[in-house]
């Protein structure tokens, strides 16, 4: 068995594994997460670039994920066996082997990152990648989600933090 990293809830705030012929990984916004356009690069051919969307999800304590289509487009070569994950509701799902890929934001000042991903058949809402908590901490160590801060009138200072509840409740 692999690591538990998902919890199914009816409110759509967390990862959810569905059984509809093929297992699909459905990702909705986590509190504090955000999306960004991204360029995914082929390690074999520098002219092959996939433009897509990534969800940076600080609530995901599991592996980074990439869709099979995005991985194949940039000629990604998975290595090693897949893993089985189990959600808190007891469902099991298979994730593909590891694939190492390079990606960056689309702007003129590009910062390139190389991370290891597990490939999945589908990620909901058209995302091509999901980056986990470890990536979020490494790249944005001082970032506090703005939804946790209250602003008084036009002031730019924070009044306090409303809630510090971890949305996944992973132990």
Short mmCIF file of C-alpha atoms in Angstrom, two decimals:
data_model
loop_
_atom_site.label_atom_id
_atom_site.label_comp_id
_atom_site.label_asym_id
_atom_site.label_seq_id
_atom_site.Cartn_x
_atom_site.Cartn_y
_atom_site.Cartn_z
CA UNK A 1 0.00 0.00 0.00
CA UNK A 2 1.12 3.55 -0.70
CA UNK A 3 0.67 6.62 1.42
CA UNK A 4 -2.75 7.97 2.28
CA UNK A 5 -2.99 11.40 0.75
CA UNK A 6 -6.59 11.93 -0.11
CA UNK A 7 -9.85 12.29 1.70
CA UNK A 8 -13.25 12.19 0.08
CA UNK A 9 -15.69 14.83 1.25
CA UNK A 10 -19.02 15.89 -0.18
CA UNK A 11 -18.11 19.60 -0.18
CA UNK A 12 -15.57 19.13 -3.01
CA UNK A 13 -12.70 20.73 -1.10
CA UNK A 14 -10.33 17.76 -1.28
CA UNK A 15 -9.02 15.18 -3.68
CA UNK A 16 -11.56 12.54 -4.50
CA UNK A 17 -11.10 9.22 -6.24
CA UNK A 18 -14.05 8.12 -8.34
CA UNK A 19 -14.73 4.74 -9.90
CA UNK A 20 -16.29 5.33 -13.31
CA UNK A 21 -14.73 2.72 -15.56
CA UNK A 22 -11.28 4.21 -15.13
CA UNK A 23 -10.10 5.73 -11.87
CA UNK A 24 -9.99 9.46 -12.12
CA UNK A 25 -8.34 11.84 -9.74
CA UNK A 26 -10.50 14.85 -9.15
CA UNK A 27 -8.83 17.93 -7.73
CA UNK A 28 -10.71 20.94 -6.47
CA UNK A 29 -9.22 24.03 -4.86
CA UNK A 30 -7.76 23.57 -1.43
CA UNK A 31 -7.85 26.56 0.88
CA UNK A 32 -4.60 28.40 0.25
CA UNK A 33 -4.01 26.73 -3.13
CA UNK A 34 -3.86 28.53 -6.44
CA UNK A 35 -3.54 27.83 -10.14
CA UNK A 36 -0.98 29.08 -12.61
CA UNK A 37 -0.20 28.69 -16.29
CA UNK A 38 2.88 26.56 -16.83
CA UNK A 39 5.24 25.37 -19.55
CA UNK A 40 6.30 21.72 -19.31
CA UNK A 41 9.50 20.85 -21.17
CA UNK A 42 10.68 17.67 -22.82
CA UNK A 43 14.01 16.39 -21.53
CA UNK A 44 14.69 14.66 -24.88
CA UNK A 45 13.78 17.47 -27.31
CA UNK A 46 14.18 21.12 -26.25
CA UNK A 47 11.69 22.25 -28.92
CA UNK A 48 8.80 20.29 -27.36
CA UNK A 49 6.90 22.43 -24.85
CA UNK A 50 3.44 21.71 -23.43
CA UNK A 51 1.47 24.70 -22.23
CA UNK A 52 -0.88 23.83 -19.42
CA UNK A 53 -2.26 24.66 -15.99
CA UNK A 54 -0.92 23.63 -12.61
CA UNK A 55 -2.69 23.56 -9.23
CA UNK A 56 -0.33 24.39 -6.37
CA UNK A 57 -2.01 22.63 -3.48
CA UNK A 58 -0.48 23.09 -0.02
CA UNK A 59 -3.07 20.63 1.36
CA UNK A 60 -1.75 17.73 -0.74
CA UNK A 61 0.69 15.67 1.33
CA UNK A 62 0.95 13.03 -1.40
CA UNK A 63 3.03 12.96 -4.57
CA UNK A 64 3.11 15.58 -7.33
CA UNK A 65 0.74 14.52 -10.11
CA UNK A 66 0.73 14.92 -13.89
CA UNK A 67 -1.78 13.70 -16.46
CA UNK A 68 -0.87 10.90 -18.85
CA UNK A 69 -1.53 13.20 -21.83
CA UNK A 70 0.85 15.92 -20.60
CA UNK A 71 3.51 13.34 -19.77
CA UNK A 72 3.29 11.71 -23.21
CA UNK A 73 3.28 15.10 -25.00
CA UNK A 74 6.72 15.95 -23.59
CA UNK A 75 7.99 12.37 -24.06
CA UNK A 76 8.15 11.64 -20.32
CA UNK A 77 9.47 8.17 -19.48
CA UNK A 78 8.03 6.77 -16.23
CA UNK A 79 10.33 4.60 -14.15
CA UNK A 80 9.61 2.15 -11.40
CA UNK A 81 6.33 0.57 -10.41
CA UNK A 82 3.13 2.44 -9.71
CA UNK A 83 1.77 2.84 -6.21
CA UNK A 84 -1.60 2.21 -4.64
CA UNK A 85 -3.13 5.00 -2.61
CA UNK A 86 -5.99 4.66 -0.19
CA UNK A 87 -8.38 7.49 0.58
CA UNK A 88 -9.85 8.01 4.02
CA UNK A 89 -13.11 6.45 2.87
CA UNK A 90 -11.26 3.21 2.06
CA UNK A 91 -11.20 3.51 -1.74
CA UNK A 92 -8.01 2.40 -3.48
CA UNK A 93 -6.54 3.81 -6.68
CA UNK A 94 -3.41 3.19 -8.71
CA UNK A 95 -0.94 5.93 -9.59
CA UNK A 96 1.60 5.37 -12.36
CA UNK A 97 5.38 5.23 -12.03
CA UNK A 98 7.62 8.20 -11.35
CA UNK A 99 8.58 10.61 -14.12
CA UNK A 100 11.03 13.50 -13.75
CA UNK A 101 10.06 16.65 -15.64
CA UNK A 102 11.16 20.27 -15.99
CA UNK A 103 8.65 23.13 -15.97
CA UNK A 104 8.43 26.90 -15.57
CA UNK A 105 5.96 29.75 -15.49
CA UNK A 106 5.20 31.39 -18.85
CA UNK A 107 6.60 34.87 -18.09
CA UNK A 108 9.81 36.46 -19.38
CA UNK A 109 11.66 35.87 -16.08
CA UNK A 110 11.43 32.10 -16.02
CA UNK A 111 12.41 30.05 -13.03
CA UNK A 112 12.90 26.44 -14.01
CA UNK A 113 11.98 23.63 -11.64
CA UNK A 114 12.64 19.93 -11.95
CA UNK A 115 10.37 17.68 -9.92
CA UNK A 116 9.31 14.05 -9.76
CA UNK A 117 5.68 13.29 -10.60
CA UNK A 118 3.33 10.31 -10.54
CA UNK A 119 1.15 10.08 -13.63
CA UNK A 120 -2.64 9.69 -13.52
CA UNK A 121 -5.20 9.29 -16.32
CA UNK A 122 -7.10 12.49 -15.58
CA UNK A 123 -7.13 15.49 -13.24
CA UNK A 124 -10.45 17.35 -13.08
CA UNK A 125 -11.04 20.95 -14.11
CA UNK A 126 -8.49 20.67 -16.93
CA UNK A 127 -5.37 20.75 -14.76
CA UNK A 128 -2.26 19.18 -16.23
CA UNK A 129 -0.30 19.03 -12.97
CA UNK A 130 -0.81 19.18 -9.20
CA UNK A 131 2.12 20.22 -7.03
CA UNK A 132 2.14 19.11 -3.40
CA UNK A 133 2.83 20.62 0.02
CA UNK A 134 6.59 19.92 -0.15
CA UNK A 135 6.94 21.94 -3.36
CA UNK A 136 4.82 24.75 -1.92
CA UNK A 137 7.02 24.96 1.21
CA UNK A 138 10.24 24.82 -0.84
CA UNK A 139 9.25 27.55 -3.31
CA UNK A 140 6.97 29.75 -1.18
CA UNK A 141 8.25 29.33 2.40
CA UNK A 142 6.91 32.66 3.69
CA UNK A 143 3.63 32.73 1.82
CA UNK A 144 0.51 32.96 3.98
CA UNK A 145 -2.78 32.37 2.17
CA UNK A 146 -4.60 35.72 1.96
CA UNK A 147 -7.91 34.12 2.86
CA UNK A 148 -6.57 33.56 6.37
CA UNK A 149 -6.09 37.28 6.93
CA UNK A 150 -8.74 39.88 7.74
CA UNK A 151 -8.25 43.46 6.58
CA UNK A 152 -9.84 46.37 8.41
CA UNK A 153 -11.24 48.92 5.94
CA UNK A 154 -8.52 50.23 3.65
CA UNK A 155 -5.64 49.29 5.94
CA UNK A 156 -3.02 46.93 4.60
CA UNK A 157 -2.22 45.36 7.94
CA UNK A 158 -3.68 42.08 9.04
CA UNK A 159 -6.04 41.97 12.00
CA UNK A 160 -5.48 38.30 12.72
CA UNK A 161 -5.90 34.78 11.53
CA UNK A 162 -9.41 33.37 11.52
CA UNK A 163 -8.78 29.66 11.33
CA UNK A 164 -5.78 27.36 11.10
CA UNK A 165 -7.58 24.10 10.43
CA UNK A 166 -5.79 21.65 8.12
CA UNK A 167 -8.30 20.74 5.42
CA UNK A 168 -7.11 17.16 4.91
CA UNK A 169 -6.71 16.16 8.53
CA UNK A 170 -3.85 13.79 7.64
CA UNK A 171 -2.05 12.30 10.57
#
